[in-house]
PDB file of C-alpha atoms and ligand atoms in Angstrom:
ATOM      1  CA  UNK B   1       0.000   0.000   0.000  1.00  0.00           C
ATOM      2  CA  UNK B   2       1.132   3.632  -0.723  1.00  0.00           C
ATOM      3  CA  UNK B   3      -0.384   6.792   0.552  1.00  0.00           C
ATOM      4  CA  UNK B   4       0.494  10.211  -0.803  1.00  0.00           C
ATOM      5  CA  UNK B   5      -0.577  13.114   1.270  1.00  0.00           C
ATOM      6  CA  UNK B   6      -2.758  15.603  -0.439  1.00  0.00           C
ATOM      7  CA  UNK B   7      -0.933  18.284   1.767  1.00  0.00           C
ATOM      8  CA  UNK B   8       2.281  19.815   0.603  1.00  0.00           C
ATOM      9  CA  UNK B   9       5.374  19.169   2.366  1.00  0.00           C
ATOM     10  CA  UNK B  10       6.301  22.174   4.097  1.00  0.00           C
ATOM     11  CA  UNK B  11      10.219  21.914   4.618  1.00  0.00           C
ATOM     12  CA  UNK B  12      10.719  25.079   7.475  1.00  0.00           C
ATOM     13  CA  UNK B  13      10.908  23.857  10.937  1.00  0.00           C
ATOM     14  CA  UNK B  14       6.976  25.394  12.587  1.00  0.00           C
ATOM     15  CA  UNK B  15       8.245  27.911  15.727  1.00  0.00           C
ATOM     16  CA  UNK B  16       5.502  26.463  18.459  1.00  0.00           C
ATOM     17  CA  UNK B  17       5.608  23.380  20.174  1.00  0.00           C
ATOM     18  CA  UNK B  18       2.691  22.431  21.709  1.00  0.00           C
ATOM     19  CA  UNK B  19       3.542  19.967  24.912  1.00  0.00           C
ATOM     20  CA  UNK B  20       0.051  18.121  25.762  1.00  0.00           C
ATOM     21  CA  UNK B  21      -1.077  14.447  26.797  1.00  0.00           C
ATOM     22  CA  UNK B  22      -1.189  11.654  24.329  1.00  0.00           C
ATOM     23  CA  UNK B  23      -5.011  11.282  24.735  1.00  0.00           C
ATOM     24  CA  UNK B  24      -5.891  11.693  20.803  1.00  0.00           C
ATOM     25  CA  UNK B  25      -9.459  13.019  21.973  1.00  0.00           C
ATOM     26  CA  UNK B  26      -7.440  16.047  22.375  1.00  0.00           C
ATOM     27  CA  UNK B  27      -5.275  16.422  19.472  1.00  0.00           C
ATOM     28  CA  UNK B  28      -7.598  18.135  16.705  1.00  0.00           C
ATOM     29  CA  UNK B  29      -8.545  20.642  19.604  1.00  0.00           C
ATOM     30  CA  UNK B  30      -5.368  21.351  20.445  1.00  0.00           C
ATOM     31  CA  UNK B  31      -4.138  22.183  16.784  1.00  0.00           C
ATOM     32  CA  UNK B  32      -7.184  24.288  16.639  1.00  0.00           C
ATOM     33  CA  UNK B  33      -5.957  26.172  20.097  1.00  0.00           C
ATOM     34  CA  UNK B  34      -2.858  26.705  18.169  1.00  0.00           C
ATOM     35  CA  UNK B  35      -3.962  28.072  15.056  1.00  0.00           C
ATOM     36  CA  UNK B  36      -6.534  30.554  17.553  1.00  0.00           C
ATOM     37  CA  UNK B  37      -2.884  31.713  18.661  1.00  0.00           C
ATOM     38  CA  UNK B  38      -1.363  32.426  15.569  1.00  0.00           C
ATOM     39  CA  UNK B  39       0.472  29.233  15.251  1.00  0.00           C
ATOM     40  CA  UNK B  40      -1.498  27.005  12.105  1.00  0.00           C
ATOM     41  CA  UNK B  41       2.117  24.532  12.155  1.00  0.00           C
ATOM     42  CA  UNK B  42       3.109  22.799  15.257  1.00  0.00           C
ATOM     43  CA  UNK B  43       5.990  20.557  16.928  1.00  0.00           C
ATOM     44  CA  UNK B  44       3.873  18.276  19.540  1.00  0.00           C
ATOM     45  CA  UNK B  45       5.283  16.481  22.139  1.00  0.00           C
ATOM     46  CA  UNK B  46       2.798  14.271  23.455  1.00  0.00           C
ATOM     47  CA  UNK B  47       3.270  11.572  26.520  1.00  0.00           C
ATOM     48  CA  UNK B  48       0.453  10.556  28.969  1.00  0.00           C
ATOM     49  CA  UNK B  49       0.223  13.009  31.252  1.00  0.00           C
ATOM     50  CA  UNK B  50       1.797  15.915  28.883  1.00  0.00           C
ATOM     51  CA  UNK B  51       3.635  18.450  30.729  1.00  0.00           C
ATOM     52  CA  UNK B  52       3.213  16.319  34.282  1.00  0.00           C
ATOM     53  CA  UNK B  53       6.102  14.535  32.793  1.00  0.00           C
ATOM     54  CA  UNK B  54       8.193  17.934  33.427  1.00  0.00           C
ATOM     55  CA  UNK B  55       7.414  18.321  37.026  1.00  0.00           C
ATOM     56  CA  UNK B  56       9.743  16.435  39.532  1.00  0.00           C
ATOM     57  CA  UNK B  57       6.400  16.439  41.788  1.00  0.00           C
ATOM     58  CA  UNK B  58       5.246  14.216  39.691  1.00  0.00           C
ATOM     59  CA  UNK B  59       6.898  12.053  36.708  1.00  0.00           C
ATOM     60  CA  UNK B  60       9.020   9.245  37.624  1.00  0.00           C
ATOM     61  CA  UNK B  61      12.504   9.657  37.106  1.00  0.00           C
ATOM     62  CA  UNK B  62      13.515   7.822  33.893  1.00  0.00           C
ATOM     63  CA  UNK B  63      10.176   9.620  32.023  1.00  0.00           C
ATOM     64  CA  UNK B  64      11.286  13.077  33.581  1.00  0.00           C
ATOM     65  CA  UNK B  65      15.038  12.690  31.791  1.00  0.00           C
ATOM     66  CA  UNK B  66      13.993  11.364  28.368  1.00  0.00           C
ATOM     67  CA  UNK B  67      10.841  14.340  28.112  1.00  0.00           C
ATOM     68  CA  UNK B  68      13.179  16.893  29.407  1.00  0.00           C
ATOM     69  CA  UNK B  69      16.154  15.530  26.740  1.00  0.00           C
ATOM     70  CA  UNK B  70      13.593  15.181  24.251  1.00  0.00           C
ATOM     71  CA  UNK B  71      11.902  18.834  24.459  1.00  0.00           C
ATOM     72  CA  UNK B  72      15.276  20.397  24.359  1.00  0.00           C
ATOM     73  CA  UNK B  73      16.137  19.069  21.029  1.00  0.00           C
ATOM     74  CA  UNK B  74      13.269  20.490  19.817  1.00  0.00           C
ATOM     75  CA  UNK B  75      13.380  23.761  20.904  1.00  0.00           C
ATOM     76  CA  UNK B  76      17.376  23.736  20.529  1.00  0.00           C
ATOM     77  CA  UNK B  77      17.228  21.996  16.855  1.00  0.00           C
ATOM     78  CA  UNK B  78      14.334  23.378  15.339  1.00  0.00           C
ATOM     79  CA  UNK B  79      14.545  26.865  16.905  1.00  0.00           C
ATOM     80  CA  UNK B  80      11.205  26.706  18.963  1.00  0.00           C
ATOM     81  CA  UNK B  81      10.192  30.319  20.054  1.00  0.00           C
ATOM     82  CA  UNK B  82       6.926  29.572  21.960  1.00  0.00           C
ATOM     83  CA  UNK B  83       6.200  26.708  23.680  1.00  0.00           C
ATOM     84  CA  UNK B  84       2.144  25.654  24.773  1.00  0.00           C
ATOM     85  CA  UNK B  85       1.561  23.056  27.946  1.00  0.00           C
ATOM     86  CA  UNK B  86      -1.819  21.911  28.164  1.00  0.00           C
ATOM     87  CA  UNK B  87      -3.053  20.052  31.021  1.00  0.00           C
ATOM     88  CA  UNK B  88      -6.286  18.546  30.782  1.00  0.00           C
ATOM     89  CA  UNK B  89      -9.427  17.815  32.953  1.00  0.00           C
ATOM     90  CA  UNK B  90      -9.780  13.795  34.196  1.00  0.00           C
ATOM     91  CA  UNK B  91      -6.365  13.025  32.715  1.00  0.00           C
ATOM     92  CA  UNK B  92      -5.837   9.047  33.187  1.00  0.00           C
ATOM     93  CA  UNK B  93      -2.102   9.736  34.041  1.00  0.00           C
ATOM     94  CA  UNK B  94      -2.997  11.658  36.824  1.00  0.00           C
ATOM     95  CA  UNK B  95      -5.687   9.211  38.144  1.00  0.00           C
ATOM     96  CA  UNK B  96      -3.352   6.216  36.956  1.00  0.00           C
ATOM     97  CA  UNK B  97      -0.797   7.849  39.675  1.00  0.00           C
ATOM     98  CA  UNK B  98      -2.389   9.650  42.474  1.00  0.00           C
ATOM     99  CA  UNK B  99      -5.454   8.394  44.988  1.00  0.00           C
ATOM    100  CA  UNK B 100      -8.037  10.210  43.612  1.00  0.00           C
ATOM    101  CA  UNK B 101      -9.084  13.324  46.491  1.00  0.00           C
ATOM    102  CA  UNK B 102     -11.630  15.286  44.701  1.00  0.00           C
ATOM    103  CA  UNK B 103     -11.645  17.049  41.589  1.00  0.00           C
ATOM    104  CA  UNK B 104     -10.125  20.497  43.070  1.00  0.00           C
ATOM    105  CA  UNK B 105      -7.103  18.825  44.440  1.00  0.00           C
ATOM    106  CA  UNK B 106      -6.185  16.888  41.345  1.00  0.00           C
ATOM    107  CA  UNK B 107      -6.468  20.716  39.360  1.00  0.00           C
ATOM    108  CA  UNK B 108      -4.192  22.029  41.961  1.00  0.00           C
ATOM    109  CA  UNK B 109      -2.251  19.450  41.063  1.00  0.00           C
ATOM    110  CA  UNK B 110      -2.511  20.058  37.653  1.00  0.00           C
ATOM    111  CA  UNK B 111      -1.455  23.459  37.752  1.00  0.00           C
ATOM    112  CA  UNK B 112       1.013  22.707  39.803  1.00  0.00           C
ATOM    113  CA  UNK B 113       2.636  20.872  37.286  1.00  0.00           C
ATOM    114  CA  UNK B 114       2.263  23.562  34.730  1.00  0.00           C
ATOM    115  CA  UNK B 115       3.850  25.813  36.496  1.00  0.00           C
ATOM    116  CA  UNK B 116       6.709  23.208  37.456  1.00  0.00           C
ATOM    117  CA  UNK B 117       6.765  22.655  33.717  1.00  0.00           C
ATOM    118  CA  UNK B 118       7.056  26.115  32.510  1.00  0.00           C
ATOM    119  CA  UNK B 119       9.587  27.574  35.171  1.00  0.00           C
ATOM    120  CA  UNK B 120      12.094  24.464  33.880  1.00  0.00           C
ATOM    121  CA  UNK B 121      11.566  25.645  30.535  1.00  0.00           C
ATOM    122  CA  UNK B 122      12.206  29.082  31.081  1.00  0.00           C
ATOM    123  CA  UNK B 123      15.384  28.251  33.126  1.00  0.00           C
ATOM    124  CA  UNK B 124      16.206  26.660  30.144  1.00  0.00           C
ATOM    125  CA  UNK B 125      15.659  28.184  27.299  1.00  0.00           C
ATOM    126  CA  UNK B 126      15.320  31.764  28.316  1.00  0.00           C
ATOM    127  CA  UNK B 127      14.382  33.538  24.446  1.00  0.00           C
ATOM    128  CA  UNK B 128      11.131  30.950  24.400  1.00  0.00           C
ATOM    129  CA  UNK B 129       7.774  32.425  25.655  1.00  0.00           C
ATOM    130  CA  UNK B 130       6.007  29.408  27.349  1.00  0.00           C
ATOM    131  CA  UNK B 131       1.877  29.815  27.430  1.00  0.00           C
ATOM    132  CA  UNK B 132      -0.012  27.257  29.956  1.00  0.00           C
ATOM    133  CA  UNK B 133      -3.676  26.561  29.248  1.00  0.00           C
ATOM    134  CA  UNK B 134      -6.319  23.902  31.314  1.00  0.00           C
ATOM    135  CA  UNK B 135      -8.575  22.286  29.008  1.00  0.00           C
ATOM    136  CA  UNK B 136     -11.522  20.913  30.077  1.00  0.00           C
ATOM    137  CA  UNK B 137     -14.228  19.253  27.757  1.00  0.00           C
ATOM    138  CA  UNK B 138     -17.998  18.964  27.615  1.00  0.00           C
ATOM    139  CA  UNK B 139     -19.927  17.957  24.149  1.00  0.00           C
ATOM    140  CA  UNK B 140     -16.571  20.608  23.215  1.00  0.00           C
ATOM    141  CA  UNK B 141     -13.394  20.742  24.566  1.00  0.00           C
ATOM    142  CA  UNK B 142     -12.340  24.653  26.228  1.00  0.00           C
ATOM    143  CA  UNK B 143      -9.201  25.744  26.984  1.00  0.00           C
ATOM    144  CA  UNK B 144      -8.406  27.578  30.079  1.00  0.00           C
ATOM    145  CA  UNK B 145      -5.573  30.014  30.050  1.00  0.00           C
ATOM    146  CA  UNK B 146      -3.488  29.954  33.402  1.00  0.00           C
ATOM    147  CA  UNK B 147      -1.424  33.026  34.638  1.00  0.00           C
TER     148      UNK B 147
HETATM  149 ZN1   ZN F 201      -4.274  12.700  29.844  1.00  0.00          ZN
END
């Protein structure tokens, strides 16, 4: 079987990354959230839990070194100048590796993480503007922009 894609290859490197769980219910809203910002071509890194993985509070140790390694070589190789972290609401990493409290806890958590995530980042890379956003989904999914 071969496949050609109707799109045309575009060969420059997109400048946003968007950083967001691998839950593919997700994924067409998030490239929509991304084109709302100006951004219609994205890098994605996406692992369970998204940017949880960033936060020491919260990723194991071995997934914490590999996401870290792996989101610098983007934003190092393919000149990233804004990075997006989305959380999102009833994420199963999150229920996967925390007793369940109630569902205010679990967004502190949440936001905890995004905050975790995005001060590492900005220690790191200090030219890239990182945006955090808390998506939460009915018959729609809305994003949430945190401060
Ligand atoms: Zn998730």
């Amino acid at each position: 079987m071969r496949f050609r894609a109707p799109i045309p290859f575009e060969p420059s490197h997109p400048d946003a990354l968007a950083m967001y769980c691998s839950d593919g219910r997700f994924t067409h809203a998030v490239e929509a959230l991304l084109a709302e910002l100006g951004y219609p071509r994205l890098d994605t890194l996406t692992v369970p839990g998204g940017p949880a993985v960033l936060s020491i509070a919260t990723a194991s140790l071995g997934t914490f070194d590999v996401v870290r390694n792996a989101l610098s070589f983007l934003v190092t190789g393919h000149a990233i100048a804004h990075v997006v972290l989305i959380a999102h609401d009833s994420c199963g990493y999150y229920k996967q590796r925390f007793p369940y409290e109630s569902a205010e806890a679990m967004h502190r958590r949440q936001v905890g993480d995004l905050e975790a995530a995005s001060k590492w980042i900005r220690g790191e890379h200090r030219k890239v503007e990182v945006t955090k956003f808390f998506a939460r989904r009915d018959e729609h999914v809305e994003f949430e922009r945190i401060e």
